[in-house]
């Protein structure tokens, strides 16, 4: 099953104002078009000091509009045409000067003019304005910039960042433009229907690692990709997400609170106190059922005259069942990673753990991969969700959870 890219059908006016971060805007155009958007670049004269219109035209596949006096526009009104066509206007980089102009409602060059001319009143014609500030940390911290930024937000713009870190001037601080992929993802999140607005989700992801000695342990092949994809999709849908992650090498989805743990017991200790504060618990993690009864302080050495050491195992606490047993449990979604008889095992898990929904998947076919296929099992029956990317499946699951929550009232 192929899913259209996240920004398919979206038309973005990408404004560049004068800042070093214009070099990142070239990458941003690539990311936006790769995600399916069409991009019309508009540049201020200062932006053209940092990157050429030729580069931006070549990457966007459209001539850059550089002036309000652009004679190519049949009606001579670039500011009206551009702002009416857009699904959103994204200014990246947004310089201190451009933010000041917007705060004052000035319109002496095309980019600020088209922002002023954009359909602004609420209603479906409204064209949102998103700004990615980029400047030296002193410029960003200056009371004038802070005042202007607060004013443009009060006037309806959305600020993306700025980020913190190394700056082109050699200083370190707040004012870096977000990276191209972060801006792309912010735009995707912006357009996502807010089906879980205000809901609180607790999600576990990844494997656990049960130490045998300081260098060895028992673990499994779960990569955490499914749980991280659900965390991202839920956050994009407006949820407040806490992600308890076993040992995985995955970036934290934007806006998600992450708690890293290693063992099943640590995951249990992290989850249980939080579960009651969340409306939904999604147990995606592949939690070890057993752990070694004792952990050796020193590496267990191989010795010629010694027998192969035995491994005594004890049972780990059952996180999902414990959450489901709470006096006021969240809506619990369990994951069953099986190697065979998926439907039967998933239904057994539904009853054994006493949860309203179990999502079955075949572990060997999906661990570490970017795609999966799901079987949703509840009291009413089974529903297959055919093979797709974990991102698509996560979005589907978020819709499913949102529906179930609203059906509960
Ligand atoms: C080398 C250089 C780098 C600059 N970098 C930035 C910057 O990162 N952010 C910013 O707000 N202004 C920066 N400026 C200042 C702006 O380019 C200047 O204020 C310009 O007038 C802004 O025009 P605009 O409204 O088109 O952005 C820089 C200036 C120079 C000479």
mmCIF file of N, CA and C and ligand atoms in Angstrom, residues 16-22 43-50 93-99 101 108-109 111-112 133-136 139-140 145 168 175, ligand 1:
data_model
loop_
_atom_site.group_PDB
_atom_site.id
_atom_site.type_symbol
_atom_site.label_atom_id
_atom_site.label_comp_id
_atom_site.label_asym_id
_atom_site.label_seq_id
_atom_site.Cartn_x
_atom_site.Cartn_y
_atom_site.Cartn_z
ATOM 1 N N UNK A 16 12.365 33.911 1.797
ATOM 2 C CA UNK A 16 13.719 34.001 2.356
ATOM 3 C C UNK A 16 14.028 35.464 2.622
ATOM 4 N N UNK A 17 14.411 35.783 3.860
ATOM 5 C CA UNK A 17 14.900 37.125 4.134
ATOM 6 C C UNK A 17 16.395 37.037 4.418
ATOM 7 N N UNK A 18 16.996 38.190 4.763
ATOM 8 C CA UNK A 18 18.458 38.278 4.723
ATOM 9 C C UNK A 18 19.171 37.707 5.926
ATOM 10 N N UNK A 19 19.664 36.498 5.816
ATOM 11 C CA UNK A 19 20.442 35.893 6.896
ATOM 12 C C UNK A 19 21.307 34.767 6.364
ATOM 13 N N UNK A 20 22.356 34.464 7.110
ATOM 14 C CA UNK A 20 23.275 33.387 6.723
ATOM 15 C C UNK A 20 22.521 32.073 6.511
ATOM 16 N N UNK A 21 21.466 31.880 7.304
ATOM 17 C CA UNK A 21 20.750 30.599 7.240
ATOM 18 C C UNK A 21 20.075 30.363 5.892
ATOM 19 N N UNK A 22 20.165 31.338 4.966
ATOM 20 C CA UNK A 22 19.619 31.095 3.614
ATOM 21 C C UNK A 22 20.229 29.842 2.996
ATOM 22 N N UNK A 43 12.057 35.950 -2.506
ATOM 23 C CA UNK A 43 13.269 36.387 -1.807
ATOM 24 C C UNK A 43 13.293 37.901 -1.658
ATOM 25 N N UNK A 44 13.760 38.358 -0.502
ATOM 26 C CA UNK A 44 13.983 39.796 -0.347
ATOM 27 C C UNK A 44 15.327 40.137 -1.005
ATOM 28 N N UNK A 45 15.562 41.413 -1.306
ATOM 29 C CA UNK A 45 16.861 41.783 -1.886
ATOM 30 C C UNK A 45 18.021 41.344 -0.979
ATOM 31 N N UNK A 46 17.842 41.441 0.345
ATOM 32 C CA UNK A 46 18.929 41.038 1.246
ATOM 33 C C UNK A 46 19.185 39.531 1.153
ATOM 34 N N UNK A 47 18.126 38.744 0.975
ATOM 35 C CA UNK A 47 18.311 37.294 0.870
ATOM 36 C C UNK A 47 19.199 36.948 -0.316
ATOM 37 N N UNK A 48 19.087 37.755 -1.378
ATOM 38 C CA UNK A 48 19.883 37.466 -2.582
ATOM 39 C C UNK A 48 21.365 37.752 -2.381
ATOM 40 N N UNK A 49 21.709 38.401 -1.285
ATOM 41 C CA UNK A 49 23.123 38.560 -0.950
ATOM 42 C C UNK A 49 23.703 37.247 -0.411
ATOM 43 N N UNK A 50 22.829 36.359 0.026
ATOM 44 C CA UNK A 50 23.293 35.138 0.692
ATOM 45 C C UNK A 50 23.182 33.887 -0.178
ATOM 46 N N UNK A 93 15.000 31.754 6.185
ATOM 47 C CA UNK A 93 15.059 32.378 7.495
ATOM 48 C C UNK A 93 14.184 33.628 7.586
ATOM 49 N N UNK A 94 13.703 33.872 8.819
ATOM 50 C CA UNK A 94 13.032 35.133 9.126
ATOM 51 C C UNK A 94 14.042 35.985 9.889
ATOM 52 N N UNK A 95 14.514 37.044 9.254
ATOM 53 C CA UNK A 95 15.530 37.902 9.883
ATOM 54 C C UNK A 95 14.880 38.806 10.926
ATOM 55 N N UNK A 96 15.722 39.397 11.772
ATOM 56 C CA UNK A 96 15.228 40.352 12.775
ATOM 57 C C UNK A 96 14.497 41.487 12.075
ATOM 58 N N UNK A 97 15.091 41.924 10.951
ATOM 59 C CA UNK A 97 14.485 43.052 10.239
ATOM 60 C C UNK A 97 13.121 42.675 9.665
ATOM 61 N N UNK A 98 13.024 41.476 9.111
ATOM 62 C CA UNK A 98 11.743 41.079 8.525
ATOM 63 C C UNK A 98 10.671 40.947 9.601
ATOM 64 N N UNK A 99 11.056 40.390 10.745
ATOM 65 C CA UNK A 99 10.076 40.250 11.839
ATOM 66 C C UNK A 99 9.630 41.640 12.296
ATOM 67 N N UNK A 101 9.504 44.315 10.453
ATOM 68 C CA UNK A 101 8.588 44.843 9.425
ATOM 69 C C UNK A 101 7.187 44.274 9.591
ATOM 70 N N UNK A 108 7.202 47.479 2.280
ATOM 71 C CA UNK A 108 7.971 48.172 1.239
ATOM 72 C C UNK A 108 8.784 47.225 0.359
ATOM 73 N N UNK A 109 8.667 45.929 0.576
ATOM 74 C CA UNK A 109 9.198 44.962 -0.399
ATOM 75 C C UNK A 109 8.224 43.776 -0.446
ATOM 76 N N UNK A 111 8.032 40.478 0.135
ATOM 77 C CA UNK A 111 7.730 39.435 1.117
ATOM 78 C C UNK A 111 6.848 39.974 2.248
ATOM 79 N N UNK A 112 7.239 41.129 2.806
ATOM 80 C CA UNK A 112 6.407 41.689 3.874
ATOM 81 C C UNK A 112 5.050 42.126 3.312
ATOM 82 N N UNK A 133 12.720 32.037 12.791
ATOM 83 C CA UNK A 133 13.716 33.084 13.047
ATOM 84 C C UNK A 133 15.135 32.533 12.952
ATOM 85 N N UNK A 134 16.039 33.399 12.489
ATOM 86 C CA UNK A 134 17.447 32.991 12.353
ATOM 87 C C UNK A 134 18.300 34.238 12.526
ATOM 88 N N UNK A 135 19.050 34.277 13.596
ATOM 89 C CA UNK A 135 19.894 35.464 13.816
ATOM 90 C C UNK A 135 20.862 35.212 14.960
ATOM 91 N N UNK A 136 21.820 36.123 15.077
ATOM 92 C CA UNK A 136 22.758 36.090 16.189
ATOM 93 C C UNK A 136 21.986 36.137 17.511
ATOM 94 N N UNK A 139 20.981 39.491 18.844
ATOM 95 C CA UNK A 139 19.869 40.081 18.073
ATOM 96 C C UNK A 139 18.547 39.461 18.514
ATOM 97 N N UNK A 140 18.561 38.124 18.706
ATOM 98 C CA UNK A 140 17.320 37.443 19.111
ATOM 99 C C UNK A 140 16.903 37.871 20.515
ATOM 100 N N UNK A 145 13.594 42.808 19.383
ATOM 101 C CA UNK A 145 13.234 41.596 18.630
ATOM 102 C C UNK A 145 12.196 40.780 19.395
ATOM 103 N N UNK A 168 26.734 30.976 13.080
ATOM 104 C CA UNK A 168 27.700 31.273 12.021
ATOM 105 C C UNK A 168 28.743 32.295 12.493
ATOM 106 N N UNK A 175 18.939 31.301 18.570
ATOM 107 C CA UNK A 175 18.826 32.130 17.378
ATOM 108 C C UNK A 175 19.095 31.353 16.099
HETATM 109 C C1 LIG B 1 27.102 38.618 6.734
HETATM 110 C C2 LIG B 1 25.778 39.028 7.303
HETATM 111 C C3 LIG B 1 25.009 38.106 7.962
HETATM 112 C C4 LIG B 1 23.779 38.454 8.474
HETATM 113 N N1 LIG B 1 23.035 37.494 9.091
HETATM 114 C C5 LIG B 1 21.842 37.828 9.604
HETATM 115 C C6 LIG B 1 21.061 36.852 10.245
HETATM 116 O O1 LIG B 1 21.448 35.675 10.337
HETATM 117 N N2 LIG B 1 19.873 37.205 10.760
HETATM 118 C C7 LIG B 1 19.410 38.491 10.679
HETATM 119 O O2 LIG B 1 18.331 38.749 11.194
HETATM 120 N N3 LIG B 1 20.122 39.434 10.065
HETATM 121 C C8 LIG B 1 21.330 39.142 9.518
HETATM 122 N N4 LIG B 1 22.070 40.108 8.873
HETATM 123 C C9 LIG B 1 21.506 41.441 8.734
HETATM 124 C C10 LIG B 1 20.425 41.475 7.651
HETATM 125 O O3 LIG B 1 20.875 40.912 6.450
HETATM 126 C C11 LIG B 1 19.956 42.933 7.425
HETATM 127 O O4 LIG B 1 19.309 43.363 8.619
HETATM 128 C C12 LIG B 1 19.040 43.076 6.238
HETATM 129 O O5 LIG B 1 18.705 44.428 6.069
HETATM 130 C C13 LIG B 1 17.774 42.257 6.436
HETATM 131 O O6 LIG B 1 16.946 42.369 5.314
HETATM 132 P P1 LIG B 1 15.605 41.522 5.216
HETATM 133 O O7 LIG B 1 14.516 42.354 5.794
HETATM 134 O O8 LIG B 1 15.396 41.235 3.787
HETATM 135 O O9 LIG B 1 15.857 40.322 6.001
HETATM 136 C C14 LIG B 1 23.323 39.787 8.358
HETATM 137 C C15 LIG B 1 24.109 40.705 7.689
HETATM 138 C C16 LIG B 1 25.314 40.335 7.170
HETATM 139 C C17 LIG B 1 26.133 41.394 6.438
#
